[in-house]
Each structure stands twice: as structure tokens, then as C-alpha cells.
Short mmCIF file of C-alpha atoms in Angstrom, two decimals:
data_model
loop_
_atom_site.label_atom_id
_atom_site.label_comp_id
_atom_site.label_asym_id
_atom_site.label_seq_id
_atom_site.Cartn_x
_atom_site.Cartn_y
_atom_site.Cartn_z
CA MET A 1 153.82 118.82 38.77
CA GLY A 2 151.05 121.54 38.55
CA ARG A 3 148.07 119.17 38.04
CA SER A 4 144.75 120.71 38.42
CA PRO A 5 142.54 120.05 41.56
CA PHE A 6 139.93 118.47 39.39
CA THR A 7 142.56 116.06 38.00
CA LEU A 8 143.68 115.10 41.70
CA ALA A 9 140.05 114.77 43.06
CA ALA A 10 139.18 112.30 40.25
CA ALA A 11 141.87 110.26 41.57
CA VAL A 12 140.14 109.83 44.88
CA THR A 13 137.67 107.60 43.43
CA ALA A 14 140.59 105.27 42.54
CA ALA A 15 142.00 105.32 46.03
CA LEU A 16 138.47 104.99 47.68
CA PRO A 17 136.14 102.98 45.35
CA GLY A 18 132.60 104.03 45.55
CA ALA A 19 133.29 107.58 46.77
CA GLU A 20 131.18 110.32 45.30
CA VAL A 21 133.19 113.50 44.75
CA THR A 22 130.97 116.59 44.94
CA GLY A 23 133.57 119.32 44.80
CA THR A 24 137.26 120.21 44.82
CA ARG A 25 139.62 122.91 45.75
CA THR A 26 143.07 123.74 46.37
CA LEU A 27 144.53 123.58 49.81
CA SER A 28 144.74 126.98 51.67
CA ALA A 29 148.61 126.45 51.60
CA ASP A 30 150.57 124.04 49.79
CA GLY A 31 153.95 124.62 51.66
CA ASP A 32 157.02 124.45 49.42
CA ALA A 33 155.09 122.87 46.53
CA ARG A 34 156.84 119.59 47.03
CA PHE A 35 153.60 117.88 46.29
CA ASP A 36 150.65 118.46 43.91
CA SER A 37 147.81 118.63 46.37
CA ALA A 38 143.93 119.26 46.49
CA VAL A 39 140.82 118.86 48.80
CA ALA A 40 138.02 116.68 47.58
CA SER A 41 134.59 117.08 49.14
CA LEU A 42 132.48 114.07 49.21
CA ALA A 43 128.67 113.42 49.12
CA ASP A 44 128.74 112.10 52.68
CA GLY A 45 130.22 115.37 53.88
CA ARG A 46 133.73 114.27 54.39
CA GLU A 47 136.63 116.12 53.14
CA LEU A 48 139.94 114.38 51.95
CA ALA A 49 143.29 115.59 51.20
CA ILE A 50 145.19 114.10 48.17
CA ARG A 51 148.86 114.62 47.69
CA VAL A 52 150.84 113.33 44.66
CA ALA A 53 154.73 112.98 44.60
CA ASP A 54 156.82 112.75 41.39
CA ASP A 55 160.33 112.19 42.69
CA ASP A 56 162.02 109.56 44.86
CA GLU A 57 162.29 111.70 47.90
CA THR A 58 158.67 112.81 48.11
CA ALA A 59 157.47 109.42 47.07
CA ARG A 60 159.41 107.89 49.93
CA GLU A 61 157.87 110.44 52.27
CA LEU A 62 154.31 109.61 51.24
CA ALA A 63 155.11 105.89 51.64
CA ALA A 64 156.35 106.33 55.13
CA GLU A 65 153.31 108.49 55.91
CA SER A 66 151.02 105.80 54.72
CA LEU A 67 152.72 103.17 56.79
CA ALA A 68 152.78 105.38 60.01
CA LEU A 69 149.10 106.37 59.73
CA ARG A 70 148.16 102.70 59.26
CA ALA A 71 150.29 101.75 62.34
CA LEU A 72 148.17 104.07 64.50
CA THR A 73 145.64 101.57 65.36
CA ALA A 74 142.26 102.73 67.11
CA GLY A 75 143.76 102.05 70.43
CA ALA A 76 146.82 104.06 69.92
CA ARG A 77 144.68 106.91 68.60
CA ALA A 78 142.49 106.79 71.63
CA ILE A 79 145.70 107.47 73.79
CA LEU A 80 146.35 110.76 72.02
CA PRO A 81 144.58 113.88 73.25
CA PHE A 82 144.30 115.00 69.56
CA ARG A 83 143.47 113.61 66.17
CA ALA A 84 145.85 112.22 63.49
CA PRO A 85 144.64 112.09 60.05
CA GLU A 86 142.90 108.75 58.94
CA TYR A 87 144.57 106.88 56.16
CA VAL A 88 141.97 106.53 53.33
CA GLY A 89 143.90 104.87 50.41
CA GLU A 90 146.61 105.03 47.75
CA THR A 91 146.77 105.20 43.95
CA ARG A 92 148.89 106.53 41.26
CA VAL A 93 148.32 109.59 39.20
CA GLY A 94 150.51 109.29 36.00
CA ASP A 95 153.86 108.21 37.33
CA GLY A 96 153.48 109.75 40.65
CA ARG A 97 152.48 108.03 43.96
CA ALA A 98 149.24 109.55 45.54
CA LEU A 99 148.10 109.38 49.10
CA VAL A 100 144.59 110.24 50.12
CA THR A 101 144.00 111.02 53.86
CA GLU A 102 141.39 112.56 56.04
CA LEU A 103 141.58 116.48 55.99
CA LEU A 104 141.58 117.76 59.56
CA PRO A 105 140.34 121.11 60.56
CA GLY A 106 142.33 123.74 62.51
CA PHE A 107 145.03 126.54 62.00
CA GLN A 108 148.82 126.33 62.08
CA VAL A 109 151.30 128.98 63.46
CA GLU A 110 155.06 129.27 62.32
CA ALA A 111 157.71 128.66 65.14
CA ALA A 112 158.73 132.31 65.37
CA HIS A 113 155.20 133.30 66.05
CA VAL A 114 154.29 130.88 68.61
CA PRO A 115 153.45 133.18 71.76
CA ALA A 116 154.57 132.50 75.27
CA GLY A 117 152.08 131.60 78.05
CA ARG A 118 149.01 129.60 78.25
CA GLY A 119 147.34 128.30 75.27
CA THR A 120 149.43 127.49 72.15
CA ALA A 121 152.80 126.91 73.70
CA GLU A 122 151.58 124.86 76.66
CA SER A 123 149.41 122.71 74.36
CA MET A 124 152.10 122.08 72.02
CA GLY A 125 154.30 120.82 74.87
CA ALA A 126 151.65 118.47 76.14
CA ALA A 127 150.99 117.23 72.55
CA ILE A 128 154.83 116.23 72.12
CA ALA A 129 154.69 114.58 75.54
CA ALA A 130 151.54 112.53 74.37
CA VAL A 131 153.37 111.25 71.19
CA HIS A 132 156.39 110.28 73.35
CA GLY A 133 154.01 108.51 75.64
CA LEU A 134 152.75 106.13 72.94
CA PRO A 135 153.75 102.49 73.47
CA VAL A 136 156.98 101.67 71.44
CA SER A 137 155.33 98.55 70.38
CA ILE A 138 153.27 100.52 68.04
CA VAL A 139 156.35 101.25 65.98
CA ARG A 140 158.25 98.25 66.46
CA SER A 141 155.20 95.98 65.24
CA ALA A 142 154.95 98.13 62.08
CA GLY A 143 158.60 97.44 61.20
CA LEU A 144 159.46 101.17 61.63
CA VAL A 145 162.87 102.39 62.65
CA SER A 146 163.87 102.09 66.30
CA ARG A 147 167.16 103.55 67.73
CA SER A 148 168.59 102.87 71.25
CA ALA A 149 170.27 105.99 72.97
CA GLU A 150 173.62 104.46 72.02
CA GLU A 151 172.60 104.14 68.46
CA SER A 152 171.47 107.85 68.47
CA ARG A 153 174.65 108.83 69.82
CA GLU A 154 176.49 106.95 67.29
CA ASP A 155 174.43 108.62 64.47
CA ILE A 156 175.57 112.01 65.93
CA ARG A 157 179.04 111.06 65.98
CA ARG A 158 179.17 109.81 62.41
CA LEU A 159 177.36 113.15 61.36
CA VAL A 160 180.02 115.34 63.28
CA ASP A 161 182.88 113.19 61.76
CA ASP A 162 181.55 113.35 58.25
CA ALA A 163 181.15 117.25 58.68
CA ALA A 164 184.60 117.57 59.94
CA SER A 165 186.04 115.62 57.21
CA THR A 166 185.01 118.19 54.54
CA GLY A 167 187.52 120.59 56.19
CA ARG A 168 184.76 123.30 56.33
CA VAL A 169 183.56 123.18 60.00
CA PRO A 170 185.16 125.65 62.35
CA ALA A 171 187.43 123.87 64.81
CA ARG A 172 185.52 125.30 67.80
CA LEU A 173 182.26 123.79 66.58
CA THR A 174 183.98 120.36 65.90
CA ALA A 175 185.25 120.45 69.49
CA ARG A 176 182.00 121.41 70.95
CA TRP A 177 180.12 118.70 69.25
CA ARG A 178 182.66 115.94 70.07
CA ASP A 179 182.57 117.08 73.59
CA ALA A 180 178.95 116.60 73.57
CA VAL A 181 179.11 113.13 72.06
CA ALA A 182 181.72 112.18 74.63
CA ASP A 183 179.43 113.36 77.53
CA ASP A 184 178.08 110.16 79.04
CA GLU A 185 175.47 112.05 81.05
CA LEU A 186 174.10 113.54 77.97
CA TRP A 187 173.11 110.33 76.43
CA ARG A 188 171.41 108.61 79.39
CA PHE A 189 167.88 108.88 78.12
CA GLU A 190 165.02 106.50 77.48
CA SER A 191 164.16 106.12 73.74
CA THR A 192 160.58 107.00 72.97
CA VAL A 193 158.15 107.13 70.25
CA THR A 194 159.12 110.21 68.15
CA LEU A 195 158.16 111.93 64.98
CA ASN A 196 161.81 112.37 64.12
CA GLY A 197 161.52 116.11 64.05
CA VAL A 198 158.28 117.63 64.67
CA GLN A 199 157.67 121.20 63.48
CA SER A 200 155.24 123.96 64.82
CA THR A 201 153.49 123.75 61.61
CA SER A 202 152.81 120.07 62.16
CA PHE A 203 150.31 121.09 64.88
CA LEU A 204 146.67 122.02 64.06
CA LEU A 205 145.11 124.41 66.57
CA GLU A 206 141.45 125.58 67.42
CA ASP A 207 140.48 128.34 69.70
CA ASP A 208 139.19 127.66 73.16
CA ASP A 209 137.50 130.61 74.89
CA GLU A 210 138.77 129.42 78.31
CA ARG A 211 142.21 127.93 77.58
CA GLY A 212 143.29 129.76 74.38
CA PRO A 213 144.43 127.95 71.31
CA GLN A 214 144.56 124.21 71.81
CA VAL A 215 146.20 121.33 69.67
CA THR A 216 143.39 119.33 68.09
CA GLY A 217 145.41 117.61 65.32
CA LEU A 218 148.82 116.75 64.28
CA LEU A 219 150.29 116.10 60.80
CA ASN A 220 153.32 114.90 59.27
CA TRP A 221 153.64 111.25 60.78
CA HIS A 222 156.23 110.17 58.04
CA GLY A 223 159.14 110.25 60.56
CA LEU A 224 157.28 107.90 63.21
CA SER A 225 159.96 106.03 64.89
CA VAL A 226 161.60 105.18 68.32
CA GLY A 227 164.53 107.31 69.24
CA ASP A 228 165.79 110.41 70.93
CA PRO A 229 162.74 112.41 72.30
CA ALA A 230 165.01 115.54 72.04
CA VAL A 231 164.58 115.54 68.17
CA ASP A 232 160.99 116.69 68.58
CA LEU A 233 162.01 119.72 70.61
CA ALA A 234 164.79 121.02 68.22
CA TRP A 235 162.37 123.35 66.44
CA LEU A 236 162.25 125.42 69.66
CA SER A 237 165.53 127.05 68.56
CA ALA A 238 163.23 129.05 66.21
CA ALA A 239 160.61 129.72 69.03
CA PRO A 240 162.42 131.78 71.60
CA ASP A 241 159.55 133.30 73.32
CA ALA A 242 157.62 130.01 73.60
CA ALA A 243 160.49 127.59 74.21
CA PRO A 244 160.34 127.79 78.13
CA ASP A 245 156.59 127.25 78.16
CA VAL A 246 156.65 124.39 75.66
CA GLN A 247 159.41 122.73 77.59
CA ALA A 248 157.74 123.17 80.96
CA ALA A 249 154.45 121.78 79.72
CA TYR A 250 156.24 118.95 78.04
CA ALA A 251 158.03 118.04 81.50
CA ARG A 252 154.67 118.37 83.29
CA SER A 253 152.86 116.01 80.81
CA SER A 254 155.59 113.53 80.48
CA GLU A 255 155.06 110.26 82.19
CA ARG A 256 158.73 109.13 81.75
CA SER A 257 161.66 109.63 84.19
CA PRO A 258 162.92 113.22 84.05
CA ASP A 259 165.70 113.80 81.36
CA GLY A 260 167.71 116.63 82.52
CA ALA A 261 169.82 116.89 79.27
CA ILE A 262 166.90 116.83 76.85
CA GLU A 263 166.98 120.66 76.34
CA VAL A 264 170.80 120.50 75.52
CA ARG A 265 170.50 117.73 73.06
CA ALA A 266 167.60 119.55 71.31
CA ARG A 267 169.92 122.63 71.06
CA MET A 268 172.57 120.43 69.59
CA LEU A 269 170.53 118.93 67.11
CA ALA A 270 169.26 122.27 65.93
CA GLU A 271 173.04 123.38 65.46
CA LEU A 272 173.82 120.12 63.60
CA GLU A 273 171.07 121.00 60.91
CA PHE A 274 174.01 123.02 59.52
CA ALA A 275 176.34 120.22 59.46
CA ARG A 276 173.47 118.09 57.64
CA TRP A 277 173.44 120.64 55.00
CA LEU A 278 177.21 120.81 54.65
CA VAL A 279 177.40 116.93 54.25
CA HIS A 280 174.37 116.89 52.03
CA GLY A 281 176.12 119.33 49.62
CA ASP A 282 179.39 117.46 49.75
CA SER A 283 177.80 114.18 48.91
CA LEU A 284 176.10 115.75 46.01
CA HIS A 285 179.32 117.52 44.86
CA ARG A 286 177.71 120.87 45.03
CA PRO A 287 180.13 123.50 45.87
CA ASP A 288 177.42 126.13 46.05
CA ILE A 289 175.55 124.24 48.83
CA VAL A 290 179.10 123.49 50.56
CA ASP A 291 179.97 127.13 50.36
CA ASP A 292 176.63 128.22 51.81
CA ALA A 293 176.74 125.94 54.63
CA ALA A 294 180.34 126.74 55.48
CA ALA A 295 179.25 130.45 55.81
CA LEU A 296 176.42 129.49 58.16
CA LEU A 297 178.84 127.37 60.15
CA GLU A 298 181.19 130.22 60.53
CA ALA A 299 178.30 132.46 61.71
CA LEU A 300 177.26 129.80 64.15
CA ALA A 301 180.85 129.74 65.55
CA GLU A 302 181.05 133.42 65.88
CA GLY A 303 177.69 133.56 67.82
CA LEU A 304 179.13 131.45 70.54
CA ARG A 305 179.67 133.63 73.75
CA ALA A 306 182.20 131.62 75.72
CA ASP A 307 185.38 129.84 75.09
CA ASP A 308 184.22 126.57 76.77
CA LEU A 309 182.55 124.93 73.76
CA ALA A 310 181.26 121.75 75.61
CA VAL A 311 177.55 121.42 75.49
CA VAL A 312 177.66 120.03 79.17
CA ALA A 313 179.12 123.10 80.21
CA ALA A 314 175.92 124.98 78.87
CA ARG A 315 173.63 122.61 80.98
CA ASN A 316 175.61 123.00 84.21
CA GLU A 317 176.92 126.49 84.13
CA GLY A 318 174.41 128.34 82.00
CA VAL A 319 176.81 129.21 79.30
CA ASP A 320 175.20 130.88 76.09
CA SER A 321 175.24 128.80 73.09
CA ALA A 322 175.04 129.84 69.38
CA LEU A 323 171.34 128.87 69.22
CA ASP A 324 170.69 130.90 72.34
CA ALA A 325 171.95 133.78 70.48
CA LEU A 326 170.03 132.93 67.41
CA ASP A 327 166.95 132.84 69.60
CA ARG A 328 167.01 136.73 69.83
CA VAL A 329 166.75 137.19 66.11
CA PRO A 330 163.63 139.02 65.01
CA ALA A 331 160.63 137.07 63.80
CA GLU A 332 160.96 138.47 60.35
CA ALA A 333 163.61 136.16 59.62
CA ALA A 334 161.20 133.19 59.52
CA ALA A 335 161.20 131.18 56.12
CA LEU A 336 158.63 129.03 54.30
CA ILE A 337 157.82 125.82 56.14
CA ASP A 338 156.03 122.90 54.59
CA THR A 339 152.38 123.17 55.37
CA SER A 340 151.10 120.84 52.39
CA MET A 341 148.30 119.52 54.53
CA GLN A 342 147.15 122.71 56.14
CA THR A 343 143.39 122.85 56.33
CA ASP A 344 141.07 125.47 54.80
CA ALA A 345 139.26 125.80 58.08
CA TYR A 346 141.69 128.60 59.37
CA ASN A 347 140.03 131.91 58.61
CA PRO A 348 142.51 134.61 59.75
CA ASP A 349 139.83 137.44 59.75
CA GLU A 350 137.61 135.30 62.30
CA LEU A 351 140.46 133.70 64.38
CA TRP A 352 139.93 135.87 67.46
CA ALA A 353 136.64 137.69 66.46
CA GLN A 354 135.19 136.20 69.80
CA GLU A 355 137.30 138.13 72.05
CA SER A 356 135.38 138.86 75.20
CA GLU A 357 134.20 142.52 75.64
CA GLU A 358 134.88 142.31 79.30
CA GLU A 359 138.53 141.97 78.60
CA SER A 360 139.98 145.28 79.84
CA SER A 361 143.04 144.50 82.04
CA SER A 362 146.51 145.20 80.82
CA THR A 363 147.44 141.53 80.75
CA ASP A 364 144.29 140.82 78.38
CA THR A 365 145.46 143.69 76.18
CA SER A 366 148.78 142.08 75.86
CA GLU A 367 147.25 138.85 75.04
CA ALA A 368 145.03 140.27 72.47
CA ALA A 369 147.84 141.93 70.67
CA ARG A 370 149.93 138.68 70.72
CA ARG A 371 146.94 136.90 69.13
CA ALA A 372 146.41 139.63 66.58
CA ALA A 373 150.05 139.06 65.64
CA MET A 374 149.23 135.38 64.95
CA VAL A 375 146.66 136.21 62.53
CA ASP A 376 148.50 137.46 59.76
CA VAL A 377 151.65 135.28 59.34
CA GLU A 378 153.87 136.32 56.61
CA THR A 379 157.05 134.67 55.37
CA GLU A 380 160.19 136.22 53.78
CA ASP A 381 162.08 135.39 50.60
CA LEU A 382 165.52 134.07 51.82
CA THR A 383 167.00 133.38 48.54
CA GLY A 384 169.44 136.06 49.01
CA VAL A 385 170.48 135.27 52.57
CA GLY A 386 173.99 134.22 51.36
CA ASP A 387 174.76 137.68 50.32
CA ILE A 388 174.73 138.84 54.14
CA PHE A 389 177.94 136.89 54.44
CA THR A 390 179.59 138.36 51.44
CA ALA A 391 178.73 142.03 52.07
CA PRO A 392 181.31 144.17 53.43
CA ALA A 393 181.07 145.13 56.97
CA ASP A 394 180.35 148.57 57.95
CA ALA A 395 183.46 150.67 58.62
CA GLY A 396 183.89 151.45 62.54
CA ASP A 397 185.76 150.11 65.45
CA GLY A 398 183.25 150.40 68.17
CA ALA A 399 181.56 147.85 70.17
CA ASP A 400 178.15 148.74 68.60
CA ASP A 401 179.51 147.95 65.11
CA ASP A 402 180.74 144.42 66.12
CA GLU A 403 177.16 143.76 67.65
CA ARG A 404 175.64 144.84 64.43
CA ASP A 405 177.84 142.43 62.58
CA ASP A 406 176.76 139.62 65.09
CA ASP A 407 173.15 140.37 64.71
CA GLU A 408 173.36 140.24 60.96
CA ALA A 409 175.24 136.80 61.12
CA GLN A 410 172.89 135.45 63.71
CA ARG A 411 169.76 136.60 61.54
CA ALA A 412 171.08 134.90 58.39
CA ALA A 413 172.07 131.77 60.24
CA ARG A 414 168.43 131.53 61.73
CA ALA A 415 166.84 132.17 58.36
CA ALA A 416 169.08 129.33 56.66
CA LEU A 417 168.17 126.93 59.26
CA GLN A 418 164.48 127.49 58.70
CA ARG A 419 164.99 127.34 54.89
CA TRP A 420 166.99 124.06 55.28
CA LYS A 421 164.33 122.53 57.15
CA SER A 422 161.67 123.37 54.57
CA SER A 423 163.96 122.64 51.60
CA ASP A 424 163.34 119.88 49.07
CA SER A 425 164.84 121.21 45.91
CA GLU A 426 168.45 120.09 46.26
#
């Protein structure tokens, strides 16, 4: 790893014979450094992104991305109200697989910083609905994964059983998830085209003076498949402010039959990321990962605010779940998320520079403040998050002490969830 942009740009000519490279630069963000990446400028004015993978996991991801982008025919792309990167070509750089795609303009926003209201949140919801509205034949004709509702249910059942077999999952969580798997009403949904776990940073946005930021592009197509649409809404557990507006816009824009349980399944899928982390560590015989995941699961269980652990009860009676509690964690807990194809077109200093001078109402002032908060998105080093669980609790018997302990556990759990979603090193 650590190849120079010049080396990567030179490989573009191998993927695109006849291309004349006139310049090169690094991407404005390279995510968690899973790929060597660069931008190559061509004589015809185009800009291309090149990513190189050096291990089996990232190579598989690039192969899946290549297949998915080629499966998006001109007809499929015309259905979408935003752009997907165009496949350009593939080559090898040393022993690494390299994928070259079109570079799309736009800026990205991490989940915890997606604001409520018109603009970003509503546009993201409509964009997810557009993906789910694609014909399933696009996926099936390309030979990509296709799961029925019952197959999706069985996948979750196996995950819960595998996690429980480690002996490190709190009994109340195992009961909660098994109740959900057993609830037939929860699994009566129509399988759709999904990205198998879209993230907020998969969306590229551009400002619109009338409507606010709008989704103009979508990255990370390697998970293209047919399955449970709830998987693309699970990231909303990290976007408490925006979640209701994203969900409402999704429902308005969806042309499928209403799915009354989709929000509950999405919340459960977010919770199950902790179980995946546990199973991952157990399969690798890594006690450090297992211990970390077990601590997170304990914090998740402690965050539950009701004795009734059935997910269906949360839908029917409004019972708070652990993820509802985590939704109230401050935005400072956000961690690094893969933005390896982020464009250089995002200039934070100019993002909202065109704010109208006529804006004078309190509502507009609030909106401007929210926009300003999006300009400087910082991330936090979460490598020490495990210390929160091992640190001794503050002395005291009052309710305030208990609430502080709960807040710390919830903050750590939220941070670790984001870390796991962007992890590649294990």
C-alpha cells in the first residue's frame, strides 16, 4: 500500500487504452485507507477515480463493484434521479486489482451530521426509494445475490444462533432477537433491489438554492442485490435527528406496497451489527474482538428501557429499544467511515457561501446554523472506546449517577457501531 498518485494514474492508461492523462492528485478523502486511490485528469476533461486493492477482502469488493456498475444499463440509470459512477475499466497494479471509474462531483455528510427537515434528509430518503424501485431483473440477469423474505429471515436466525452459541450474548438480547425472528408479521415484505447496507456517506450532494442539498450521485454499489429493503435504512440508527424525515420521504417516494415493519427491522439490523462483530471475532479465534463485542452487547442490553424485549412490541406499543437510546448519543461519537471515492469538488469554505441576504427569520437562522455545522465535519479517534467499559463507575447512589453511566455505555456502543461499519483491519 502507499502507492503514489502518479503510479496509480499511470495505470489508468492500461485500463483505458488511448487515454491521455494530463494530471493527477489524491482524493480529498481516502476513508479508512483500505485502498490506494487517486484521481486522474484526462485531456478530454474527464476525471477518473482509480482504486487498488491488495488483499482478498478489498479485491472481492472491487470485483463486486465492477460487476454492479456494469449491471446498471443505460435504461436502469435513466430510472434513477441521480448518477452512479460509470465503469471505465480494470487492470492490475503490481499484485493488486485496480478498478477505474468515473469521478462524480458532490459532497458527503456523515450520519450523525445529517440535519432534519427539507433538503438532505428528504433527498436521501427519496434516493433510497429510487434504488429499491429498480427492476429486480437488473440484479438477477447479472447473476447477483437474490434473497426472498424467508431467506433473509433465515439469515438472521442463523446469525442470532451463531452469536448465542458463543455464550457471550446477554440473554435478554437473544430473547429479543429470537422473538423478532419468530414474528411472522415482521417478515411479510417484498424483496427489492438494495445496496445491502447503504451509508450516509454513499450519497453525493450538491446545493440547491430552492430545495437545499440534493442527492446527485450515489457511490458504493458493491452490495447490489435483491433482499430486505430495511438493510438500507439501518444506518438511520446513527442519524437520530434526520431519521423521521428520511423515513417519511422514503415512504412518500416508494411505489411498493407499504411495509409497516420496515423501521423495526432496520433498527434490529443495526443492533445485530454487534452480533456480527462477535461472530467475526469468534470465527477468527480473536479473544480481543470477542471481549470487545461482548462488552458492547452488554451496553446494548443495559440500554433497553422495557422488560418486554420483543421487537414487535416496539412497533405496536412504542417501547424504546436500545438503538432508540443510542440515538440520543451526542454527534461527537461519530467515527471514521469509508469515503474512498469522495470527490474533490467539495469545498467546505464555499458550501453555503451563497446564503441569501434576505434570510432574516428565526427559521432561516436555525437552518443556516445547521448548514454551518455540516461544513466542518470532524471525526474522533475511537481506538480507546473499550476503556469506557473497564473504567470504574463514579461513586454515588443517586439516579443521576445511573443516568451518567447509561450515557457512557450508550456513547461507547454508538461509537463502536460506527467503527465496526467502517472497519477493515480485522
